[in-house]
Tab-separated table of N, CA and C in Angstrom:
chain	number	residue	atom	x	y	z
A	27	UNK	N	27.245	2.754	-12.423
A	27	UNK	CA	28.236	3.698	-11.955
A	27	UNK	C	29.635	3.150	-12.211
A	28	UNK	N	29.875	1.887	-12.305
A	28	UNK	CA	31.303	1.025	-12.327
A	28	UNK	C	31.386	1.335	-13.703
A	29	UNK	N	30.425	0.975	-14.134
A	29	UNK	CA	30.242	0.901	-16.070
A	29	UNK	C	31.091	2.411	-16.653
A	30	UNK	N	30.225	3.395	-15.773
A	30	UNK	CA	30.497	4.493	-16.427
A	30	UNK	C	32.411	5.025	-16.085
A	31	UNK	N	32.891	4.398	-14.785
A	31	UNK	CA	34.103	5.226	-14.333
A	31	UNK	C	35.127	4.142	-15.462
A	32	UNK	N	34.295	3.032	-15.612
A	32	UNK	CA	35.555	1.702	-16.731
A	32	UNK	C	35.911	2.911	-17.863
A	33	UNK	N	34.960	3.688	-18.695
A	33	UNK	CA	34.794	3.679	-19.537
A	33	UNK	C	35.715	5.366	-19.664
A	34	UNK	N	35.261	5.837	-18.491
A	34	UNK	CA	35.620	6.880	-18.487
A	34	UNK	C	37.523	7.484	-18.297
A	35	UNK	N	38.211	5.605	-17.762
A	35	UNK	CA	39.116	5.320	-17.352
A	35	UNK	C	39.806	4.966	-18.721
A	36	UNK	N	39.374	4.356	-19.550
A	36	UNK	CA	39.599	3.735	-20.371
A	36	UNK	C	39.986	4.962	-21.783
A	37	UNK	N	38.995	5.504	-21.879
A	37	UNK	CA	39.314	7.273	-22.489
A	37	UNK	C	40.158	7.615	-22.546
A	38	UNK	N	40.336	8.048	-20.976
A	38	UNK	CA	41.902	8.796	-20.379
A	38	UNK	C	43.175	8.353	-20.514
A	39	UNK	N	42.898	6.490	-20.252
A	39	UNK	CA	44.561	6.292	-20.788
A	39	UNK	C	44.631	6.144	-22.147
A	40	UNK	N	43.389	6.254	-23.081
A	40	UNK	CA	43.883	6.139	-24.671
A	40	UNK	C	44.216	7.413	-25.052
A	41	UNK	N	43.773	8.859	-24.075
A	41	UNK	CA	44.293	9.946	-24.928
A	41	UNK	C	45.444	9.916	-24.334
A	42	UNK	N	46.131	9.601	-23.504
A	42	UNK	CA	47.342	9.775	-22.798
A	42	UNK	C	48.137	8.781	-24.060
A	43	UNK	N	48.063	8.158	-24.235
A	43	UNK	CA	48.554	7.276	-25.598
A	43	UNK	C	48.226	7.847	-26.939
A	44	UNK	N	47.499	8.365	-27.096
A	44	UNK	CA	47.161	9.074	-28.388
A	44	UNK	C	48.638	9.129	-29.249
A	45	UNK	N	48.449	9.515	-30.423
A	45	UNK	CA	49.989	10.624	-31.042
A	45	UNK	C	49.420	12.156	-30.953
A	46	UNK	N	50.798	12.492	-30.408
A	46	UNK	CA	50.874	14.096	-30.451
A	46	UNK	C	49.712	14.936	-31.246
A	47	UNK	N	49.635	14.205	-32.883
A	47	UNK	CA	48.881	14.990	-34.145
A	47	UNK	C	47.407	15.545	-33.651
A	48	UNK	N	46.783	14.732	-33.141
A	48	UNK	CA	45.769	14.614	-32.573
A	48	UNK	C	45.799	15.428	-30.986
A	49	UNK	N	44.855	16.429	-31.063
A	49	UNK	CA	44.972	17.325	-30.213
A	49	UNK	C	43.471	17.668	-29.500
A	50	UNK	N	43.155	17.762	-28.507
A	50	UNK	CA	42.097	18.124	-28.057
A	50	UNK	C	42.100	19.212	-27.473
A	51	UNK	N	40.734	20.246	-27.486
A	51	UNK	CA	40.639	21.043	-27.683
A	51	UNK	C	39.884	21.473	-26.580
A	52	UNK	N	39.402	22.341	-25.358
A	52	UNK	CA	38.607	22.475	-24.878
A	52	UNK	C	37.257	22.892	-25.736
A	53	UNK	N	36.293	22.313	-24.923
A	53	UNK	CA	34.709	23.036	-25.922
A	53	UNK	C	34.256	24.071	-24.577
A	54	UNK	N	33.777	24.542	-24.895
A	54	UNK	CA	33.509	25.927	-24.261
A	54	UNK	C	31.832	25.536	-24.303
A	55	UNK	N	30.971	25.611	-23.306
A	55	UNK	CA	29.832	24.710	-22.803
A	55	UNK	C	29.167	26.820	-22.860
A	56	UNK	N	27.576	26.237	-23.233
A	56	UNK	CA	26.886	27.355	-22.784
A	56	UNK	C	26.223	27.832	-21.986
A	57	UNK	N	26.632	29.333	-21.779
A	57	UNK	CA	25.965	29.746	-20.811
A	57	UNK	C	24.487	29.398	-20.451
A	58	UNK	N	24.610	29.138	-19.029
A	58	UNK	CA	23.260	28.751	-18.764
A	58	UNK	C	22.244	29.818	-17.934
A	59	UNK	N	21.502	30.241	-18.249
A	59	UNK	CA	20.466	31.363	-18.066
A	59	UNK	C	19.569	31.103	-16.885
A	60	UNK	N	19.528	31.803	-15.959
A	60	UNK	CA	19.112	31.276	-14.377
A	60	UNK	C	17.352	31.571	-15.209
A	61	UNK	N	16.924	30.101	-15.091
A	61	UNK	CA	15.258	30.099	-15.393
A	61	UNK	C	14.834	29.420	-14.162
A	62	UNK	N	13.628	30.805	-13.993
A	62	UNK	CA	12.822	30.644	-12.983
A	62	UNK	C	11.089	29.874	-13.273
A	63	UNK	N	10.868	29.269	-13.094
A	63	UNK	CA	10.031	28.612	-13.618
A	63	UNK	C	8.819	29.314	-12.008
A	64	UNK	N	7.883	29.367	-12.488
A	64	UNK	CA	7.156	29.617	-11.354
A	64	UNK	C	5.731	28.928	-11.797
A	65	UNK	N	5.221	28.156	-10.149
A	65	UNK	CA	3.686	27.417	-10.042
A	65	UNK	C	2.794	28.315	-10.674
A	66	UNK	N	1.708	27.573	-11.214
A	66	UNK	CA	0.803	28.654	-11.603
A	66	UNK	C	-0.404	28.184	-10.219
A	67	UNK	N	-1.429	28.961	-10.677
A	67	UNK	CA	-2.509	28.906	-9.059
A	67	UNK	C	-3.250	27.398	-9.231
A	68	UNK	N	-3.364	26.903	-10.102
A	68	UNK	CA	-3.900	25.637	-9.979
A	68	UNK	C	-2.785	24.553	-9.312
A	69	UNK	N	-1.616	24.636	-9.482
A	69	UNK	CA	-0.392	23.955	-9.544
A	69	UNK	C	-0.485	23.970	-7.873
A	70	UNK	N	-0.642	25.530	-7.537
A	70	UNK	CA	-0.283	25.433	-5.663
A	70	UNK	C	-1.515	25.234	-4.989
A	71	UNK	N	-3.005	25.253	-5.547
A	71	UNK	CA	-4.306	24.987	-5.364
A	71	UNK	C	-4.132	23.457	-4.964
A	72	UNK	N	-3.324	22.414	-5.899
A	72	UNK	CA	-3.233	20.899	-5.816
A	72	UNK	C	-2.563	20.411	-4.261
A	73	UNK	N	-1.344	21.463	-4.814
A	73	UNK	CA	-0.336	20.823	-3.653
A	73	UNK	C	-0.858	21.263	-2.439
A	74	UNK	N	-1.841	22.111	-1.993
A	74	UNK	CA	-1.970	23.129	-0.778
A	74	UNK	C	-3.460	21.575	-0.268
A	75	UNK	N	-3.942	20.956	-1.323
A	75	UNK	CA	-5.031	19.816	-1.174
A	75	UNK	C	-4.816	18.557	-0.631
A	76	UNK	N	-3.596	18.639	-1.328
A	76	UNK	CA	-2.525	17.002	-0.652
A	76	UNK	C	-1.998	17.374	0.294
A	77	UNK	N	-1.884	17.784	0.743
A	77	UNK	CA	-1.423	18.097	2.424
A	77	UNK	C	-2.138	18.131	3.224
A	78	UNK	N	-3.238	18.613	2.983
A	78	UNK	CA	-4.527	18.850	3.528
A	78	UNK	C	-5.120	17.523	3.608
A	79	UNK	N	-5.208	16.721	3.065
A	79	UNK	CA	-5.392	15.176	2.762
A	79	UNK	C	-4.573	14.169	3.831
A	80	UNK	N	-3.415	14.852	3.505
A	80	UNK	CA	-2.864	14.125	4.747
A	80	UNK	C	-2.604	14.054	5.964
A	81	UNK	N	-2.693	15.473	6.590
A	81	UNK	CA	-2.847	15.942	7.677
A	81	UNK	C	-4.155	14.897	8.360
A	82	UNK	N	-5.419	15.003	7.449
A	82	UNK	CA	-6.312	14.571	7.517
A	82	UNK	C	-6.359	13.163	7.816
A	83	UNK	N	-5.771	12.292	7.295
A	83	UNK	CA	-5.259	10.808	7.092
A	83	UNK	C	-4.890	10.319	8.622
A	84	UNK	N	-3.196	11.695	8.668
A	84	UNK	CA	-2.576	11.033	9.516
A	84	UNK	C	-4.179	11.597	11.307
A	85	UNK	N	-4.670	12.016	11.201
A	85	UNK	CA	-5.637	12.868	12.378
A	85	UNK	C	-6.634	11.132	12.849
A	86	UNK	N	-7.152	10.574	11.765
A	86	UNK	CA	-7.693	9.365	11.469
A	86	UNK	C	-7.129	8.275	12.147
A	87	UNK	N	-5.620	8.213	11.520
A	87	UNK	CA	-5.243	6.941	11.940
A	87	UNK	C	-4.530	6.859	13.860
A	88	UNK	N	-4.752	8.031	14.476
A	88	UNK	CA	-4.059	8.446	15.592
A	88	UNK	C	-5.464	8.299	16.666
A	89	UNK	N	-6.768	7.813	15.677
A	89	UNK	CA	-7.701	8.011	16.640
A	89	UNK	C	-8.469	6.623	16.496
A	90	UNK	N	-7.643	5.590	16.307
A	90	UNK	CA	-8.328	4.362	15.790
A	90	UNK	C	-8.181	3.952	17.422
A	91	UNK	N	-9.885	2.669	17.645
A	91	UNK	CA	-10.156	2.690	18.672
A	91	UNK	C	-8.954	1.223	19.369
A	92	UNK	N	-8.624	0.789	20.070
A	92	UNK	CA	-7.713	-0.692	20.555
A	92	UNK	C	-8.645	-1.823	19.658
A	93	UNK	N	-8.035	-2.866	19.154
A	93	UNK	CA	-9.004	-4.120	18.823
A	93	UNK	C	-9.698	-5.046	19.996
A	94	UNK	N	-10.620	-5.598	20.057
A	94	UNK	CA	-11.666	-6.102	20.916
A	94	UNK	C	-10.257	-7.390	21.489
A	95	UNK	N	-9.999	-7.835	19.964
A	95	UNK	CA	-8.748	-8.964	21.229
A	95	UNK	C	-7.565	-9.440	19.515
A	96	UNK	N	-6.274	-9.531	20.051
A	96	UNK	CA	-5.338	-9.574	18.875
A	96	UNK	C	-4.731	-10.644	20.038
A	97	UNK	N	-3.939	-11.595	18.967
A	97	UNK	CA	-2.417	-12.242	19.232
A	97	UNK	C	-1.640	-10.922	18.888
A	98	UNK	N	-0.436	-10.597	20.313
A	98	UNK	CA	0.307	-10.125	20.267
A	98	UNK	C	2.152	-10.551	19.656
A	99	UNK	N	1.971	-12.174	20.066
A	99	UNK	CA	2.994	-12.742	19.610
A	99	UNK	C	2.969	-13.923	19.589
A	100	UNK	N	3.949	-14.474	18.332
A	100	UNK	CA	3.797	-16.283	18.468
A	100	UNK	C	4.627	-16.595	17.877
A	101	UNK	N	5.309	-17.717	18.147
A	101	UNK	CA	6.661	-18.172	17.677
A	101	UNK	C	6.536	-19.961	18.312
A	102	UNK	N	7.277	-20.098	16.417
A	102	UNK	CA	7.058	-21.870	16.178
A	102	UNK	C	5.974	-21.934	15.840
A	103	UNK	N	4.884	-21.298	15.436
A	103	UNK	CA	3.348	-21.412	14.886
A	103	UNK	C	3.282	-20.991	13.567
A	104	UNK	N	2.828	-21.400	12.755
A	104	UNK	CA	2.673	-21.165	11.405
A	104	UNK	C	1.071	-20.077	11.316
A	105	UNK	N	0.308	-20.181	12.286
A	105	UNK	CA	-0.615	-19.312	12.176
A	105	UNK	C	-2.023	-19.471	13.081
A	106	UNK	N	-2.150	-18.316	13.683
A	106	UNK	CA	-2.819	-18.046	14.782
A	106	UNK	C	-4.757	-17.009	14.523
A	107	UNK	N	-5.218	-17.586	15.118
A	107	UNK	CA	-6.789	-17.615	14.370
A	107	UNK	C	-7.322	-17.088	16.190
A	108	UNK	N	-8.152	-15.638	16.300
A	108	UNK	CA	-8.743	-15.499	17.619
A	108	UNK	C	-9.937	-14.628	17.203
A	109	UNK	N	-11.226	-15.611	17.431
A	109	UNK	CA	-12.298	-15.005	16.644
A	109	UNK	C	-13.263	-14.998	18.143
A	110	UNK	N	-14.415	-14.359	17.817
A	110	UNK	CA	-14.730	-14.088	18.426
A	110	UNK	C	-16.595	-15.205	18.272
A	111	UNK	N	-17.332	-16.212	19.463
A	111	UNK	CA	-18.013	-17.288	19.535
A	111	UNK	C	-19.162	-16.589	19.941
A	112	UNK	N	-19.329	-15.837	20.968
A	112	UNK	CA	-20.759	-15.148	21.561
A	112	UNK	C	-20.349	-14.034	22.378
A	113	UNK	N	-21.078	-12.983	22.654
A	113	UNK	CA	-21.082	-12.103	23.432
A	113	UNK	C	-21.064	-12.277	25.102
A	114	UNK	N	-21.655	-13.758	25.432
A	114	UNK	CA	-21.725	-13.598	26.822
A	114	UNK	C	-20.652	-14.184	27.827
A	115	UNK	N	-20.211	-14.320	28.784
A	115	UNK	CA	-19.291	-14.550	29.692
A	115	UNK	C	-18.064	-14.117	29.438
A	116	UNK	N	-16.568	-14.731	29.876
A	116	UNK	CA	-15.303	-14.196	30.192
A	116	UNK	C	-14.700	-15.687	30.049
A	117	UNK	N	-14.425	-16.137	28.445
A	117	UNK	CA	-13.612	-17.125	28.532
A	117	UNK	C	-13.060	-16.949	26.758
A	118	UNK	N	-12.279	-17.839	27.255
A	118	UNK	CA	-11.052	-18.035	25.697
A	118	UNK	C	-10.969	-19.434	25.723
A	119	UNK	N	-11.302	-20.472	24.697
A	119	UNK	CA	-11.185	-21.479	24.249
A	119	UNK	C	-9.621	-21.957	23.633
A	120	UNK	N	-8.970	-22.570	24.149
A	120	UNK	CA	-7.634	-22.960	22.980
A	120	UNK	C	-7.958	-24.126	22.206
A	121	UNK	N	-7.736	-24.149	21.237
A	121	UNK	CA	-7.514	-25.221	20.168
A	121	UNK	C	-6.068	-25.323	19.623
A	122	UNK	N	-5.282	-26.593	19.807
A	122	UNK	CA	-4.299	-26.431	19.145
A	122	UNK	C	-4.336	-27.385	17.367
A	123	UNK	N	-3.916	-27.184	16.711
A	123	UNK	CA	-3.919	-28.149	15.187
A	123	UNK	C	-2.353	-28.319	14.755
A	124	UNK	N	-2.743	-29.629	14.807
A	124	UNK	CA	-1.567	-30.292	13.682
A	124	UNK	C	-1.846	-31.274	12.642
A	125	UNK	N	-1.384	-30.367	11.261
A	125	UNK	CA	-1.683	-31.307	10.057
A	125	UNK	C	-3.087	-31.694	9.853
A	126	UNK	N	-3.868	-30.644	10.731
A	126	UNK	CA	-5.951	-30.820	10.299
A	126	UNK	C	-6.583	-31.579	11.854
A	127	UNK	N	-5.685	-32.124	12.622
A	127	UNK	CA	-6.118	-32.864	13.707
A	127	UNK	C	-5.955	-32.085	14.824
A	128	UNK	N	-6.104	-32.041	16.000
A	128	UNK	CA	-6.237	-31.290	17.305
A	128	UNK	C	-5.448	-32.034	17.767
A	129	UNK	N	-4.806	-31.900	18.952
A	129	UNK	CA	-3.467	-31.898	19.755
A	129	UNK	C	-4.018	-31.774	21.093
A	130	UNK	N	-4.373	-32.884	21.928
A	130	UNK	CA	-5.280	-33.001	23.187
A	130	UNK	C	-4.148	-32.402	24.385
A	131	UNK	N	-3.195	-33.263	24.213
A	131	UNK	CA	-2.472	-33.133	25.443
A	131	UNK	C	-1.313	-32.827	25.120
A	132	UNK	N	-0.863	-31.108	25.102
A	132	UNK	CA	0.826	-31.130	24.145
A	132	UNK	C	1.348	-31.504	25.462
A	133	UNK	N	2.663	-31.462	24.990
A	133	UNK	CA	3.748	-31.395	26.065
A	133	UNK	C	4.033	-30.370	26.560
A	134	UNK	N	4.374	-30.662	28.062
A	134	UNK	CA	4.329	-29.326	29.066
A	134	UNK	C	3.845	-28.225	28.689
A	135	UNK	N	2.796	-28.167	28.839
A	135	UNK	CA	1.768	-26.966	28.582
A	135	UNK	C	1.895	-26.264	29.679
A	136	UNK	N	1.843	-24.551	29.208
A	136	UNK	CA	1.754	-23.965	30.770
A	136	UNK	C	1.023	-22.777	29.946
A	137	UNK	N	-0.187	-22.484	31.134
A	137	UNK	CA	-1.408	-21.516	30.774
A	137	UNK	C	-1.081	-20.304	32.040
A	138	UNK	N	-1.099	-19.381	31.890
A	138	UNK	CA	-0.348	-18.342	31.880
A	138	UNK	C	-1.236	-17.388	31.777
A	139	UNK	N	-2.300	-16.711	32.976
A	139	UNK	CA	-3.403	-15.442	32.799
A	139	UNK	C	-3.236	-14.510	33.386
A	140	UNK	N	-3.757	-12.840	33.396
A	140	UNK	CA	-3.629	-11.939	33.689
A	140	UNK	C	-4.306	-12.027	35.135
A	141	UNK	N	-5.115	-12.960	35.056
A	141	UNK	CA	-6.702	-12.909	35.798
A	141	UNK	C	-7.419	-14.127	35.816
A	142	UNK	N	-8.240	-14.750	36.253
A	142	UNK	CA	-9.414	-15.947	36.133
A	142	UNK	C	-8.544	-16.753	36.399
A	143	UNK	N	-8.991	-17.962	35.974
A	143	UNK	CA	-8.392	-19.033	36.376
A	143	UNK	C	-8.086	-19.989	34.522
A	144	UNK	N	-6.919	-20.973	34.836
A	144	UNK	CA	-7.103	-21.950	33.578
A	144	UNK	C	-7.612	-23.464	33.415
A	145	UNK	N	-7.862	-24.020	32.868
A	145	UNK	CA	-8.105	-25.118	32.663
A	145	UNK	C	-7.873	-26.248	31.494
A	146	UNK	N	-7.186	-27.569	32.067
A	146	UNK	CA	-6.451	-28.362	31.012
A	146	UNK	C	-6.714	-29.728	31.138
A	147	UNK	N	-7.682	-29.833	30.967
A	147	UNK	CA	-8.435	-31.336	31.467
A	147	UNK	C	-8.044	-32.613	30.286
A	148	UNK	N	-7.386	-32.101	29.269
A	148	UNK	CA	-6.759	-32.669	28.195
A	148	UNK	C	-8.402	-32.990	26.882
A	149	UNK	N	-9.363	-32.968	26.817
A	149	UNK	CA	-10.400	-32.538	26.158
A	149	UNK	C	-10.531	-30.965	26.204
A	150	UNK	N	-10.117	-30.220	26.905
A	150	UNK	CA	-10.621	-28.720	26.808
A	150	UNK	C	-9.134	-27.996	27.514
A	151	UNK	N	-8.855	-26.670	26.841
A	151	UNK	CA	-7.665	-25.881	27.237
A	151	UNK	C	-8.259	-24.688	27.357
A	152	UNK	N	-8.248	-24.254	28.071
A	152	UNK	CA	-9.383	-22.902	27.953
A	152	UNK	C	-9.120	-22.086	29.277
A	153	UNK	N	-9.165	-20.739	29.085
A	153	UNK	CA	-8.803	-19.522	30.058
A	153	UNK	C	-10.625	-18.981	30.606
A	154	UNK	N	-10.994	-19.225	32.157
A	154	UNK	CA	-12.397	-18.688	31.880
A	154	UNK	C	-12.273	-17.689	33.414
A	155	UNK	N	-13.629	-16.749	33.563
A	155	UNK	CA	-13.397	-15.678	34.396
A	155	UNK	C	-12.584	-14.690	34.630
A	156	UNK	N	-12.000	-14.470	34.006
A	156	UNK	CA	-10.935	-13.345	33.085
A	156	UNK	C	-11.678	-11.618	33.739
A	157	UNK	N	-10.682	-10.652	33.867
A	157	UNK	CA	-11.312	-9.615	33.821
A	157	UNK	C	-10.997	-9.111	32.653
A	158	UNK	N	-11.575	-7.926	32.226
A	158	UNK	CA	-10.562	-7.080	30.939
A	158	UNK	C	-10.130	-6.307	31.371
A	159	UNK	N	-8.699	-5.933	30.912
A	159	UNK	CA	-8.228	-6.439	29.818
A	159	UNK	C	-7.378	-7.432	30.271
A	160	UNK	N	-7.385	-8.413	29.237
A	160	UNK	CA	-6.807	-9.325	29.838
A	160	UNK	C	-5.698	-10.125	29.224
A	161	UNK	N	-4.818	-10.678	29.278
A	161	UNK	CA	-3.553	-10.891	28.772
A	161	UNK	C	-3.151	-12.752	28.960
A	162	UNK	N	-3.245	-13.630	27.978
A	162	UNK	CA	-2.914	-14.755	27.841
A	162	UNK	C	-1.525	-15.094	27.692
A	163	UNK	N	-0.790	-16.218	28.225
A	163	UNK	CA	0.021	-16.526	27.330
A	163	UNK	C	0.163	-18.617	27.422
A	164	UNK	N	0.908	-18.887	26.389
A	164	UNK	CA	0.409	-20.707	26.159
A	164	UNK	C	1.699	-20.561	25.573
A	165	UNK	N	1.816	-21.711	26.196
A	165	UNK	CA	3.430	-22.279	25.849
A	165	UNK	C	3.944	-23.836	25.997
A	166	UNK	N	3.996	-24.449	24.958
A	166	UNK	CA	4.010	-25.806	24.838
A	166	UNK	C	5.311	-26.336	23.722
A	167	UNK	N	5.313	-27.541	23.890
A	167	UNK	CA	6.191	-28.382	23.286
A	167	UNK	C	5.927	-29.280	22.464
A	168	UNK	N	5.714	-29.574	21.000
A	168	UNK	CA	5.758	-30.157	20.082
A	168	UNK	C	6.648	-30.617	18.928
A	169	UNK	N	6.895	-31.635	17.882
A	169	UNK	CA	7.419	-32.352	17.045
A	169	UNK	C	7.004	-31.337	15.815
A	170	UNK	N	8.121	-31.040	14.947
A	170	UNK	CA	7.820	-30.503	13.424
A	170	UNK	C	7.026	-31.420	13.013
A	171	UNK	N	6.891	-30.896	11.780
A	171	UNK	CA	5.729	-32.032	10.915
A	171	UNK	C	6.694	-33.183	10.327
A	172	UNK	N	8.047	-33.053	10.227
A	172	UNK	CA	8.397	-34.511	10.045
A	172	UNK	C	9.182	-35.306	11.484
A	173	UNK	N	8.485	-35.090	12.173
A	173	UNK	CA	8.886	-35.578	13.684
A	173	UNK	C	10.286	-35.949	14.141
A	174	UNK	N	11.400	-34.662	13.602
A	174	UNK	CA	12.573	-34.817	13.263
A	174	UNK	C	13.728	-33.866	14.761
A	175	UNK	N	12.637	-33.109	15.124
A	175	UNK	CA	12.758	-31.967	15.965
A	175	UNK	C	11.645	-31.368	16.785
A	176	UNK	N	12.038	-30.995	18.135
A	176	UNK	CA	11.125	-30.234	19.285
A	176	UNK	C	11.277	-29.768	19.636
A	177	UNK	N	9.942	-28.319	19.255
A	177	UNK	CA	9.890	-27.118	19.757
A	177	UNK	C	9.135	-26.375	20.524
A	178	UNK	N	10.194	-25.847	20.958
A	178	UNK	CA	9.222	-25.057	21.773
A	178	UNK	C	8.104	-23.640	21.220
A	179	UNK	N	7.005	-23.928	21.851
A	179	UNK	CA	5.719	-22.849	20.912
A	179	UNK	C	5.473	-22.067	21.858
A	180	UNK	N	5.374	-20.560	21.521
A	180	UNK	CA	4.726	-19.158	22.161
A	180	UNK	C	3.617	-18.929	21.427
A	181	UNK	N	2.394	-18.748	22.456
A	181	UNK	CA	1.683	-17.490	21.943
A	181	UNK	C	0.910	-17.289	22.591
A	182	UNK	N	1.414	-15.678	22.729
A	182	UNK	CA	0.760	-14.124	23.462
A	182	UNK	C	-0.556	-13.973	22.815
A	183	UNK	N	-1.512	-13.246	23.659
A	183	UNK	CA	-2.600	-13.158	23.014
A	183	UNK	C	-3.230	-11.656	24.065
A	184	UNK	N	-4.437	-11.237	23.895
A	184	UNK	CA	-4.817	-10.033	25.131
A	184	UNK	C	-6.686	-10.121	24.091
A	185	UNK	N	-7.315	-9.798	25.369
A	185	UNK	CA	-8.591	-9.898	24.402
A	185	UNK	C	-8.902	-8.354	25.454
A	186	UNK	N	-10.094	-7.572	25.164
A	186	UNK	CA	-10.388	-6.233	25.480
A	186	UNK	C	-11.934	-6.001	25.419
A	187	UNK	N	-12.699	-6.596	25.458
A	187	UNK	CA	-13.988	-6.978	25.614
A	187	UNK	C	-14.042	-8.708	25.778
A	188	UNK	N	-15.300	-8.636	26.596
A	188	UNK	CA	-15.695	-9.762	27.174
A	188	UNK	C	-16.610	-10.540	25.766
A	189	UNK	N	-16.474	-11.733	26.206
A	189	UNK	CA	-17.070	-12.568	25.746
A	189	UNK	C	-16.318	-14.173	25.312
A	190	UNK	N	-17.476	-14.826	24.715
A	190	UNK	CA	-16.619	-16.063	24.621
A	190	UNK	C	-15.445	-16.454	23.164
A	191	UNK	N	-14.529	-16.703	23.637
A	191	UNK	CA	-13.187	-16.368	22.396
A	191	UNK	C	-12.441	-17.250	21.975
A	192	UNK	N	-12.242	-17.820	20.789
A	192	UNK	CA	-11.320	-18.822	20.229
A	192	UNK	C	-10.223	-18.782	19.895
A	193	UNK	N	-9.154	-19.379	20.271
A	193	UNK	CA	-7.977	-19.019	19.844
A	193	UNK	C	-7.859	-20.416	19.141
A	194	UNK	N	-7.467	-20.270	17.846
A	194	UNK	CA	-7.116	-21.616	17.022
A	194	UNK	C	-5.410	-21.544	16.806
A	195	UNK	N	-4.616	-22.654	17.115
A	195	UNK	CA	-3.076	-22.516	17.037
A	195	UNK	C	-2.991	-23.731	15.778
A	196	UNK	N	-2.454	-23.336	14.829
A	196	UNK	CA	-1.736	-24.091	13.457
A	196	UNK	C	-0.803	-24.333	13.593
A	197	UNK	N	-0.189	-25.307	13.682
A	197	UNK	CA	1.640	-25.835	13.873
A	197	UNK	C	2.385	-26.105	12.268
């Protein structure tokens, strides 16, 4: 768009400089003929299908059921893993990892439940007797990977069926 107004600028002050001899002329542009172009029945057969498609789509995605259990949020974590171990009881396992190794005892840990009770025996971090739905949160203090800086780590979690549940934390 700059390109085109340089150029278009550039025109104007050379005819303004021109010599007199040299004369421009209006051109007289042609009439343009109001064309109506009209769909033919296959044309509005298509479009009347894709809509129909999507109507359809959007009906689908408005009826998707809640997930059994998601991290809702996490911050200072490079990546958060909540799978699901057996069908029976009402507990959530934490694992934390740094650099491939587990992280027994972070700093100031605070376990944080909707419901049940927690436990931090420094071998095991784990949320158990939980009702659903139920809502986690873990919040601790750790060293970057070049032990230069300390941060503080979030992460939200909610599980929605029972059973036994892993949460793996990656630093």
């Amino acid at each position: 768009m700059i390109n085109l107004y340089l150029i278009l600028l550039s025109l104007w002050t050379g005819a303004a400089e021109a010599p007199a001899s040299i004369a421009f002329a209006p051109v007289a542009l042609p009439a343009i003929s109001n064309l109506h172009i009209q769909q033919t029945d296959t044309a509005k057969a298509t479009a009347e299908k894709t809509t129909q498609k999507k109507r359809r789509h959007k009906k689908v995605n408005k009826e998707r059921a809640p997930a059994a259990a998601r991290v809702t949020m996490k911050r200072n974590v490079s990546k958060t893993i909540l799978s699901k171990k057996s069908n029976d009881g009402y507990q959530v396992e934490v694992i934390i990892m740094d650099s491939g190794l587990p992280i027994r005892n972070p700093d100031q840990l605070q376990l944080v439940g909707s419901s049940g009770g927690a436990t931090d025996n420094g071998a095991l971090i784990l949320f158990d007797n939980f009702v659903v739905p139920f809502e986690g949160n873990i919040r601790f203090r750790s060293p970057n990977k070049m032990r230069t800086a300390v941060y503080d780590r979030v992460v939200t979690f909610q599980v929605n069926e029972p059973g036994r549940w892993v949460l793996r934390i990656d630093l």
